[in-house]
């Protein structure tokens, strides 16, 4: 087991803090690391794709769990996998796709671990159909603050606190996950343009139930009648009989392409209102007005940015903030107001997506609730950004919505209780399970979780 003192950030590359990074290779080493993490406690970390400070621990310990990465058992008939929490979704796809199975939920990157997927209760383009990741977790093993390894089943308080609990109930060691059957590794994709935000919401509301996966890229710099114009992309796993003859020779092939990594150092201000505005206009105009049934690789449909290693460097040394919120159905006026305010503030975001969520998930701190969710990336150095996002937080809270903790880096703690009504139950269980405060992060200190 190795240990080093390092500077740690989230994927947004803001607010680095120093911590002792420990890399356990066995469950016994993980237990020893928890026992010896010191007065500032520890927090588990996977592949570091949480955007903010959820997997940082200033002056304390961070447990790098990527060394625990074994796939223990696959039920190829029943479609389940038992694996270590440090296994990435990318690795699961490599192993499972040749057997005709796919992960039940994937976010915009496959470079996340199973433990991270549970801790953040990740969601994807299919939440309106399939819910979040932990809805498909059948059981898990959790290393708690007392050094015990607990078998945790569904529909228990500890499971519901761990699902979306940001690693604060313990270190997830293994999980058993129910998988999605597929016939091919290609997607059948429909693409269309929406002229404005109302047109987009109408299209999503009317036809989303016809698709397993649905997402809309939205132009948040467009003005006037074009405010909220978007490119809507939806699809499902392509059946075998829709593939051309050549593709049928290896229908479950999975070989994602990869471009050279983004340079380590890029000039500040590369992504500004002018450059992003030009990109957004080009992206919207080049999209087809309506196209159906196009075959795409899984990696192209789900994870286009994974093809550019370290793409987060394009924001420069200052990094970026990802802001994601959800407001419920019936709160469309709130969504319209927020989109207008983002446009008026001229936030240069070229990665802005709108999706519809389905039923809420059981995790006490799980983010998704039925409604509209908007996520956008914003350069951290944008003038007045902190105060502006504080105002948006107030708007979201007033509409009964919430922000996503796995992407947050600056929410004020006084808004958290209204956003997450089961927060007191989470705090009470943590106090009972971890009275010494062994598991702690920069996020938990900032928000008094």
Short mmCIF file of C-alpha atoms in Angstrom, two decimals:
data_model
loop_
_atom_site.label_atom_id
_atom_site.label_comp_id
_atom_site.label_asym_id
_atom_site.label_seq_id
_atom_site.Cartn_x
_atom_site.Cartn_y
_atom_site.Cartn_z
CA UNK A 1 0.00 0.00 0.00
CA UNK A 2 1.55 3.29 -1.13
CA UNK A 3 1.04 6.74 0.41
CA UNK A 4 2.00 10.19 -0.89
CA UNK A 5 1.13 13.77 -0.03
CA UNK A 6 -0.39 15.33 -3.13
CA UNK A 7 -2.49 18.27 -4.29
CA UNK A 8 -5.99 17.08 -5.16
CA UNK A 9 -8.73 18.75 -7.20
CA UNK A 10 -11.97 17.73 -8.81
CA UNK A 11 -12.43 17.47 -12.58
CA UNK A 12 -13.15 21.20 -12.68
CA UNK A 13 -9.58 21.86 -11.48
CA UNK A 14 -10.60 24.50 -8.96
CA UNK A 15 -9.75 24.88 -5.24
CA UNK A 16 -6.92 22.30 -4.91
CA UNK A 17 -6.17 21.02 -1.42
CA UNK A 18 -3.30 18.88 -0.12
CA UNK A 19 -3.97 15.43 1.31
CA UNK A 20 -2.23 12.15 2.02
CA UNK A 21 -3.21 9.83 -0.84
CA UNK A 22 -3.28 6.13 0.09
CA UNK A 23 -3.67 3.39 -2.52
CA UNK A 24 -4.94 0.17 -0.92
CA UNK A 25 -4.62 -3.00 -2.99
CA UNK A 26 -6.60 -5.34 -0.75
CA UNK A 27 -9.62 -5.10 1.51
CA UNK A 28 -7.31 -5.56 4.49
CA UNK A 29 -5.20 -2.61 3.38
CA UNK A 30 -8.34 -0.54 2.94
CA UNK A 31 -9.42 -1.36 6.50
CA UNK A 32 -5.98 -0.46 7.81
CA UNK A 33 -6.07 2.83 5.92
CA UNK A 34 -9.43 3.72 7.47
CA UNK A 35 -8.18 2.88 10.97
CA UNK A 36 -5.04 5.01 10.50
CA UNK A 37 -6.40 7.96 8.52
CA UNK A 38 -5.68 10.49 11.27
CA UNK A 39 -7.52 13.31 12.98
CA UNK A 40 -8.66 14.93 9.71
CA UNK A 41 -10.33 11.73 8.56
CA UNK A 42 -10.50 10.27 5.08
CA UNK A 43 -12.67 10.05 1.99
CA UNK A 44 -12.73 7.44 -0.81
CA UNK A 45 -11.89 8.56 -4.36
CA UNK A 46 -12.22 6.82 -7.71
CA UNK A 47 -11.09 8.25 -11.03
CA UNK A 48 -11.57 11.87 -9.94
CA UNK A 49 -14.51 12.80 -12.17
CA UNK A 50 -16.53 14.57 -9.49
CA UNK A 51 -16.33 18.17 -10.68
CA UNK A 52 -16.00 19.88 -7.30
CA UNK A 53 -14.57 19.02 -3.88
CA UNK A 54 -16.47 15.80 -3.09
CA UNK A 55 -13.33 13.62 -3.23
CA UNK A 56 -10.91 16.07 -1.57
CA UNK A 57 -9.91 16.25 2.08
CA UNK A 58 -7.68 19.19 3.03
CA UNK A 59 -5.00 18.12 5.51
CA UNK A 60 -6.47 14.63 5.79
CA UNK A 61 -6.44 11.37 3.86
CA UNK A 62 -7.86 10.39 0.50
CA UNK A 63 -8.29 6.68 -0.29
CA UNK A 64 -7.55 5.99 -3.95
CA UNK A 65 -9.72 2.94 -4.58
CA UNK A 66 -8.71 2.28 -8.18
CA UNK A 67 -6.34 -0.49 -7.08
CA UNK A 68 -9.33 -2.60 -6.09
CA UNK A 69 -10.48 -3.34 -9.62
CA UNK A 70 -11.39 -7.01 -9.93
CA UNK A 71 -14.42 -8.37 -11.72
CA UNK A 72 -15.32 -11.31 -9.48
CA UNK A 73 -18.28 -12.98 -11.16
CA UNK A 74 -20.57 -12.54 -14.16
CA UNK A 75 -23.93 -14.23 -14.52
CA UNK A 76 -24.19 -14.21 -18.30
CA UNK A 77 -27.69 -15.71 -18.17
CA UNK A 78 -29.22 -13.50 -15.49
CA UNK A 79 -27.27 -10.40 -16.44
CA UNK A 80 -25.52 -9.48 -13.18
CA UNK A 81 -21.94 -8.67 -12.33
CA UNK A 82 -20.13 -8.73 -8.97
CA UNK A 83 -17.11 -6.46 -9.00
CA UNK A 84 -14.85 -4.32 -6.86
CA UNK A 85 -15.82 -0.69 -6.42
CA UNK A 86 -12.64 0.44 -8.16
CA UNK A 87 -13.64 -1.10 -11.49
CA UNK A 88 -14.39 1.55 -14.11
CA UNK A 89 -17.46 1.60 -16.30
CA UNK A 90 -15.06 1.48 -19.25
CA UNK A 91 -13.65 -1.83 -18.00
CA UNK A 92 -17.14 -3.22 -17.44
CA UNK A 93 -18.06 -2.35 -21.02
CA UNK A 94 -14.95 -4.12 -22.30
CA UNK A 95 -15.83 -7.25 -20.35
CA UNK A 96 -19.61 -7.28 -20.65
CA UNK A 97 -20.41 -6.11 -24.18
CA UNK A 98 -19.01 -9.28 -25.85
CA UNK A 99 -21.48 -11.21 -23.66
CA UNK A 100 -24.44 -9.08 -24.76
CA UNK A 101 -24.74 -6.89 -21.66
CA UNK A 102 -24.32 -3.16 -21.04
CA UNK A 103 -24.12 -1.05 -17.89
CA UNK A 104 -27.63 0.01 -16.83
CA UNK A 105 -26.76 3.71 -16.46
CA UNK A 106 -23.79 5.70 -17.71
CA UNK A 107 -23.06 9.42 -17.35
CA UNK A 108 -21.25 11.48 -19.98
CA UNK A 109 -17.99 9.65 -19.26
CA UNK A 110 -17.20 5.97 -18.84
CA UNK A 111 -14.12 6.92 -16.80
CA UNK A 112 -15.89 6.60 -13.46
CA UNK A 113 -15.68 3.75 -10.98
CA UNK A 114 -18.57 1.64 -9.76
CA UNK A 115 -17.98 3.01 -6.25
CA UNK A 116 -18.13 6.55 -7.56
CA UNK A 117 -21.27 5.74 -9.54
CA UNK A 118 -22.96 4.61 -6.32
CA UNK A 119 -21.59 7.39 -4.12
CA UNK A 120 -22.79 10.06 -6.55
CA UNK A 121 -25.81 7.99 -7.66
CA UNK A 122 -25.04 8.94 -11.23
CA UNK A 123 -27.72 9.43 -13.87
CA UNK A 124 -27.60 9.33 -17.64
CA UNK A 125 -29.62 9.94 -20.76
CA UNK A 126 -32.07 7.20 -19.70
CA UNK A 127 -33.21 8.44 -16.30
CA UNK A 128 -36.75 9.01 -17.54
CA UNK A 129 -36.88 5.25 -18.23
CA UNK A 130 -34.31 3.55 -16.00
CA UNK A 131 -33.64 5.85 -13.07
CA UNK A 132 -30.20 6.34 -11.58
CA UNK A 133 -27.35 3.86 -11.14
CA UNK A 134 -28.18 2.63 -7.66
CA UNK A 135 -31.64 1.57 -8.75
CA UNK A 136 -29.80 -1.29 -10.45
CA UNK A 137 -27.45 -2.14 -7.57
CA UNK A 138 -28.68 -5.32 -5.91
CA UNK A 139 -26.27 -5.28 -2.96
CA UNK A 140 -22.92 -3.89 -1.87
CA UNK A 141 -20.20 -4.37 0.72
CA UNK A 142 -19.34 -1.31 2.79
CA UNK A 143 -16.30 -0.75 5.01
CA UNK A 144 -17.59 1.42 7.84
CA UNK A 145 -15.80 3.64 10.35
CA UNK A 146 -15.57 0.85 12.95
CA UNK A 147 -13.50 -1.28 10.58
CA UNK A 148 -16.35 -3.70 9.89
CA UNK A 149 -17.31 -4.84 6.39
CA UNK A 150 -21.07 -4.82 6.16
CA UNK A 151 -23.23 -6.55 3.56
CA UNK A 152 -25.78 -3.91 2.60
CA UNK A 153 -28.97 -4.86 0.77
CA UNK A 154 -31.53 -2.75 -0.97
CA UNK A 155 -34.40 -1.08 0.89
CA UNK A 156 -32.36 -0.53 4.04
CA UNK A 157 -31.47 2.81 5.64
CA UNK A 158 -27.74 2.23 5.14
CA UNK A 159 -28.21 1.49 1.43
CA UNK A 160 -30.35 4.58 0.95
CA UNK A 161 -27.84 6.76 2.80
CA UNK A 162 -24.94 5.35 0.77
CA UNK A 163 -26.73 5.83 -2.58
CA UNK A 164 -25.76 9.40 -3.38
CA UNK A 165 -24.07 9.77 0.02
CA UNK A 166 -20.81 11.03 -1.53
CA UNK A 167 -18.65 8.44 0.24
CA UNK A 168 -19.56 9.69 3.70
CA UNK A 169 -21.09 6.46 5.04
CA UNK A 170 -17.97 4.37 4.34
CA UNK A 171 -15.79 2.84 1.66
CA UNK A 172 -17.68 0.76 -0.89
CA UNK A 173 -15.67 -2.38 -1.57
CA UNK A 174 -17.86 -4.44 -3.90
CA UNK A 175 -21.22 -4.20 -5.65
CA UNK A 176 -23.57 -6.52 -7.50
CA UNK A 177 -25.21 -4.76 -10.43
CA UNK A 178 -28.11 -5.75 -12.69
CA UNK A 179 -27.22 -5.17 -16.35
CA UNK A 180 -29.00 -4.11 -19.55
CA UNK A 181 -29.23 -6.69 -22.38
CA UNK A 182 -28.10 -5.54 -25.82
CA UNK A 183 -27.76 -7.22 -29.21
CA UNK A 184 -25.12 -4.87 -30.63
CA UNK A 185 -22.63 -2.21 -29.60
CA UNK A 186 -24.22 0.34 -31.90
CA UNK A 187 -26.95 2.89 -31.28
CA UNK A 188 -29.84 3.84 -33.53
CA UNK A 189 -30.02 7.62 -33.17
CA UNK A 190 -32.59 10.25 -34.12
CA UNK A 191 -31.50 13.91 -34.25
CA UNK A 192 -33.60 17.05 -34.67
CA UNK A 193 -33.33 20.77 -34.07
CA UNK A 194 -35.59 22.75 -31.74
CA UNK A 195 -36.03 26.43 -32.52
CA UNK A 196 -36.27 27.67 -28.92
CA UNK A 197 -36.71 26.47 -25.33
CA UNK A 198 -40.49 26.08 -25.53
CA UNK A 199 -40.20 24.09 -28.75
CA UNK A 200 -37.58 21.88 -27.08
CA UNK A 201 -39.68 21.20 -23.98
CA UNK A 202 -42.73 20.44 -26.13
CA UNK A 203 -40.81 17.91 -28.22
CA UNK A 204 -39.35 16.23 -25.14
CA UNK A 205 -42.69 16.06 -23.36
CA UNK A 206 -44.56 14.68 -26.36
CA UNK A 207 -42.17 11.98 -27.53
CA UNK A 208 -39.52 11.15 -24.89
CA UNK A 209 -41.42 8.02 -23.87
CA UNK A 210 -40.60 6.52 -27.27
CA UNK A 211 -36.86 6.52 -26.50
CA UNK A 212 -34.65 4.84 -23.92
CA UNK A 213 -32.02 7.59 -24.16
CA UNK A 214 -32.64 11.29 -24.65
CA UNK A 215 -30.58 14.47 -24.29
CA UNK A 216 -30.60 17.98 -25.73
CA UNK A 217 -27.59 20.21 -26.29
CA UNK A 218 -28.80 23.76 -25.70
CA UNK A 219 -27.36 27.06 -26.92
CA UNK A 220 -27.37 29.32 -23.86
CA UNK A 221 -25.92 32.29 -25.76
CA UNK A 222 -28.67 32.48 -28.40
CA UNK A 223 -30.87 35.57 -28.07
CA UNK A 224 -34.31 36.80 -28.96
CA UNK A 225 -36.64 34.32 -30.60
CA UNK A 226 -33.83 31.74 -30.65
CA UNK A 227 -33.37 31.71 -26.86
CA UNK A 228 -32.85 28.11 -25.77
CA UNK A 229 -32.53 26.70 -29.27
CA UNK A 230 -31.24 23.18 -29.13
CA UNK A 231 -30.16 19.99 -30.86
CA UNK A 232 -32.12 17.02 -29.58
CA UNK A 233 -30.47 13.58 -29.76
CA UNK A 234 -32.33 10.41 -28.83
CA UNK A 235 -31.95 6.73 -29.45
CA UNK A 236 -31.76 3.12 -28.33
CA UNK A 237 -29.50 0.12 -28.71
CA UNK A 238 -29.61 -1.00 -32.32
CA UNK A 239 -31.11 -4.47 -32.89
CA UNK A 240 -28.96 -6.94 -34.78
CA UNK A 241 -31.23 -7.04 -37.82
CA UNK A 242 -30.77 -3.28 -38.43
CA UNK A 243 -27.00 -3.55 -38.92
CA UNK A 244 -25.39 -3.65 -42.37
CA UNK A 245 -23.74 -6.93 -43.31
CA UNK A 246 -20.21 -5.81 -42.46
CA UNK A 247 -21.19 -4.68 -38.95
CA UNK A 248 -22.96 -8.00 -38.29
CA UNK A 249 -19.61 -9.82 -38.40
CA UNK A 250 -18.68 -8.33 -35.03
CA UNK A 251 -21.91 -6.81 -33.68
CA UNK A 252 -20.64 -6.41 -30.11
CA UNK A 253 -17.24 -4.94 -30.93
CA UNK A 254 -16.13 -2.15 -28.56
CA UNK A 255 -13.07 -0.15 -29.67
CA UNK A 256 -13.49 3.53 -28.76
CA UNK A 257 -11.36 5.93 -30.78
CA UNK A 258 -9.05 8.31 -28.97
CA UNK A 259 -7.52 11.59 -30.06
CA UNK A 260 -4.31 13.10 -28.66
CA UNK A 261 -4.75 14.59 -25.17
CA UNK A 262 -5.44 18.26 -24.67
CA UNK A 263 -2.21 20.23 -24.08
CA UNK A 264 -1.14 20.58 -20.45
CA UNK A 265 -1.04 24.36 -20.74
CA UNK A 266 -3.52 26.44 -22.70
CA UNK A 267 -3.91 30.23 -22.69
CA UNK A 268 -6.44 31.70 -20.30
CA UNK A 269 -9.57 33.03 -21.90
CA UNK A 270 -9.52 30.62 -24.84
CA UNK A 271 -13.18 29.86 -24.14
CA UNK A 272 -14.86 33.24 -24.04
CA UNK A 273 -18.20 34.68 -25.12
CA UNK A 274 -17.00 35.25 -28.67
CA UNK A 275 -15.38 31.87 -29.31
CA UNK A 276 -18.13 29.90 -27.59
CA UNK A 277 -20.81 31.92 -29.38
CA UNK A 278 -19.22 31.05 -32.74
CA UNK A 279 -18.93 27.39 -31.77
CA UNK A 280 -22.54 27.22 -30.61
CA UNK A 281 -23.83 28.81 -33.80
CA UNK A 282 -21.82 26.41 -35.94
CA UNK A 283 -22.87 23.39 -33.88
CA UNK A 284 -26.56 24.29 -34.16
CA UNK A 285 -26.48 25.04 -37.88
CA UNK A 286 -24.56 21.90 -38.83
CA UNK A 287 -27.06 19.64 -37.01
CA UNK A 288 -29.73 18.07 -39.22
CA UNK A 289 -33.22 19.51 -38.97
CA UNK A 290 -34.50 15.96 -38.65
CA UNK A 291 -32.69 12.66 -39.16
CA UNK A 292 -33.73 9.19 -38.00
CA UNK A 293 -32.08 5.83 -37.56
CA UNK A 294 -28.43 6.81 -37.90
CA UNK A 295 -26.09 4.15 -36.50
CA UNK A 296 -23.48 5.42 -34.04
CA UNK A 297 -20.88 3.76 -31.87
CA UNK A 298 -21.67 3.59 -28.17
CA UNK A 299 -18.67 5.78 -27.41
CA UNK A 300 -19.83 8.46 -29.87
CA UNK A 301 -23.36 8.57 -28.50
CA UNK A 302 -22.61 8.37 -24.77
CA UNK A 303 -19.04 9.59 -24.26
CA UNK A 304 -17.78 11.88 -27.04
CA UNK A 305 -15.46 13.82 -24.73
CA UNK A 306 -13.72 10.64 -23.56
CA UNK A 307 -12.06 10.63 -26.97
CA UNK A 308 -9.99 13.64 -25.87
CA UNK A 309 -7.98 12.76 -22.73
CA UNK A 310 -7.76 15.61 -20.22
CA UNK A 311 -10.31 17.70 -22.11
CA UNK A 312 -10.86 19.68 -18.90
CA UNK A 313 -7.57 21.49 -19.62
CA UNK A 314 -9.22 23.56 -22.36
CA UNK A 315 -10.51 25.94 -19.67
CA UNK A 316 -6.95 26.91 -18.74
CA UNK A 317 -5.29 27.00 -15.34
CA UNK A 318 -8.29 28.60 -13.68
CA UNK A 319 -10.49 25.59 -14.36
CA UNK A 320 -14.25 25.59 -14.65
CA UNK A 321 -17.43 25.20 -12.67
CA UNK A 322 -20.13 22.78 -13.70
CA UNK A 323 -23.54 23.87 -12.50
CA UNK A 324 -26.40 21.38 -12.60
CA UNK A 325 -29.85 21.80 -11.13
CA UNK A 326 -33.28 20.22 -11.42
CA UNK A 327 -36.72 21.82 -11.07
CA UNK A 328 -39.91 19.79 -11.01
CA UNK A 329 -42.55 19.44 -13.67
CA UNK A 330 -44.92 22.36 -13.34
CA UNK A 331 -41.95 24.69 -12.75
CA UNK A 332 -41.30 25.39 -16.41
CA UNK A 333 -41.52 29.16 -15.80
CA UNK A 334 -38.63 28.86 -13.34
CA UNK A 335 -36.59 27.02 -15.98
CA UNK A 336 -37.40 29.74 -18.53
CA UNK A 337 -36.32 32.47 -16.11
CA UNK A 338 -33.05 30.71 -15.32
CA UNK A 339 -32.23 30.16 -19.00
CA UNK A 340 -32.94 33.85 -19.70
CA UNK A 341 -30.71 34.91 -16.81
CA UNK A 342 -27.88 32.68 -18.03
CA UNK A 343 -28.25 34.19 -21.50
CA UNK A 344 -28.32 37.74 -20.11
CA UNK A 345 -25.19 37.03 -18.05
CA UNK A 346 -23.57 35.76 -21.26
CA UNK A 347 -22.15 32.62 -19.67
CA UNK A 348 -19.83 31.11 -22.31
CA UNK A 349 -20.92 27.46 -22.06
CA UNK A 350 -20.49 25.11 -24.99
CA UNK A 351 -21.32 22.04 -22.87
CA UNK A 352 -24.91 22.69 -21.82
CA UNK A 353 -27.47 19.89 -21.78
CA UNK A 354 -31.14 19.63 -20.84
CA UNK A 355 -32.79 16.33 -19.89
CA UNK A 356 -36.00 15.06 -18.33
CA UNK A 357 -35.88 13.03 -15.12
CA UNK A 358 -38.29 10.24 -14.26
CA UNK A 359 -39.28 8.98 -10.83
CA UNK A 360 -37.09 9.91 -7.86
CA UNK A 361 -34.58 7.38 -6.61
CA UNK A 362 -34.44 6.06 -3.03
CA UNK A 363 -31.12 7.62 -1.99
CA UNK A 364 -31.57 10.24 0.71
CA UNK A 365 -29.13 12.56 -1.06
CA UNK A 366 -29.77 11.32 -4.60
CA UNK A 367 -30.06 14.23 -6.99
CA UNK A 368 -32.74 13.23 -9.53
CA UNK A 369 -36.40 14.06 -8.91
CA UNK A 370 -39.10 14.20 -11.60
CA UNK A 371 -38.50 17.32 -13.64
CA UNK A 372 -36.14 19.24 -15.90
CA UNK A 373 -32.40 19.18 -15.31
CA UNK A 374 -29.94 21.60 -16.91
CA UNK A 375 -26.16 21.23 -16.68
CA UNK A 376 -23.61 23.72 -17.98
CA UNK A 377 -19.86 24.27 -17.82
CA UNK A 378 -18.64 27.81 -17.09
CA UNK A 379 -15.03 29.08 -16.92
CA UNK A 380 -14.29 29.67 -13.23
CA UNK A 381 -12.75 33.08 -13.94
CA UNK A 382 -15.89 34.60 -15.44
CA UNK A 383 -16.40 37.97 -13.69
CA UNK A 384 -19.15 37.92 -11.08
CA UNK A 385 -19.71 34.19 -11.45
CA UNK A 386 -19.97 33.39 -7.72
CA UNK A 387 -22.63 35.98 -7.00
CA UNK A 388 -24.53 35.07 -10.15
CA UNK A 389 -24.65 31.36 -9.27
CA UNK A 390 -25.74 32.24 -5.73
CA UNK A 391 -28.72 34.02 -7.29
CA UNK A 392 -29.50 30.99 -9.43
CA UNK A 393 -29.34 28.79 -6.32
CA UNK A 394 -32.00 30.97 -4.72
CA UNK A 395 -34.16 30.68 -7.83
CA UNK A 396 -33.77 26.89 -7.90
CA UNK A 397 -34.54 26.55 -4.19
CA UNK A 398 -37.61 28.78 -4.48
CA UNK A 399 -38.91 26.48 -7.23
CA UNK A 400 -38.46 23.42 -4.99
CA UNK A 401 -35.42 22.25 -6.95
CA UNK A 402 -31.89 21.23 -6.03
CA UNK A 403 -28.31 21.27 -7.26
CA UNK A 404 -26.18 18.18 -7.85
CA UNK A 405 -23.66 17.61 -5.07
CA UNK A 406 -21.31 15.56 -7.26
CA UNK A 407 -20.79 18.64 -9.44
CA UNK A 408 -21.00 21.34 -6.79
CA UNK A 409 -18.05 23.38 -5.57
CA UNK A 410 -19.66 26.49 -4.05
CA UNK A 411 -23.26 26.01 -2.80
CA UNK A 412 -24.11 27.82 0.46
CA UNK A 413 -25.00 25.36 3.26
CA UNK A 414 -28.16 27.20 4.35
CA UNK A 415 -29.91 26.17 1.11
CA UNK A 416 -29.15 22.48 1.47
CA UNK A 417 -31.97 21.50 3.82
CA UNK A 418 -34.67 22.85 1.54
CA UNK A 419 -33.10 21.15 -1.46
CA UNK A 420 -32.61 17.78 0.24
CA UNK A 421 -35.48 17.21 2.70
CA UNK A 422 -34.00 13.94 4.02
CA UNK A 423 -30.74 15.61 4.99
CA UNK A 424 -31.47 15.37 8.73
CA UNK A 425 -31.98 11.61 8.45
CA UNK A 426 -28.66 11.35 6.62
CA UNK A 427 -26.87 13.35 9.29
CA UNK A 428 -28.43 11.28 12.08
CA UNK A 429 -27.38 7.99 10.50
CA UNK A 430 -23.86 9.30 9.95
CA UNK A 431 -23.62 10.39 13.58
CA UNK A 432 -24.68 6.93 14.71
CA UNK A 433 -22.50 5.02 12.24
CA UNK A 434 -19.43 7.27 12.42
CA UNK A 435 -19.43 9.15 15.75
CA UNK A 436 -15.73 10.07 15.47
CA UNK A 437 -16.14 11.61 12.03
CA UNK A 438 -13.76 9.26 10.26
CA UNK A 439 -15.26 9.91 6.82
CA UNK A 440 -15.02 13.55 5.85
CA UNK A 441 -14.37 15.62 2.73
CA UNK A 442 -13.99 19.23 1.73
CA UNK A 443 -17.58 19.02 0.47
CA UNK A 444 -18.91 17.66 3.77
CA UNK A 445 -17.13 20.37 5.79
CA UNK A 446 -18.33 23.14 3.48
CA UNK A 447 -21.96 21.98 3.61
CA UNK A 448 -21.92 20.50 7.15
CA UNK A 449 -23.07 17.14 5.85
#
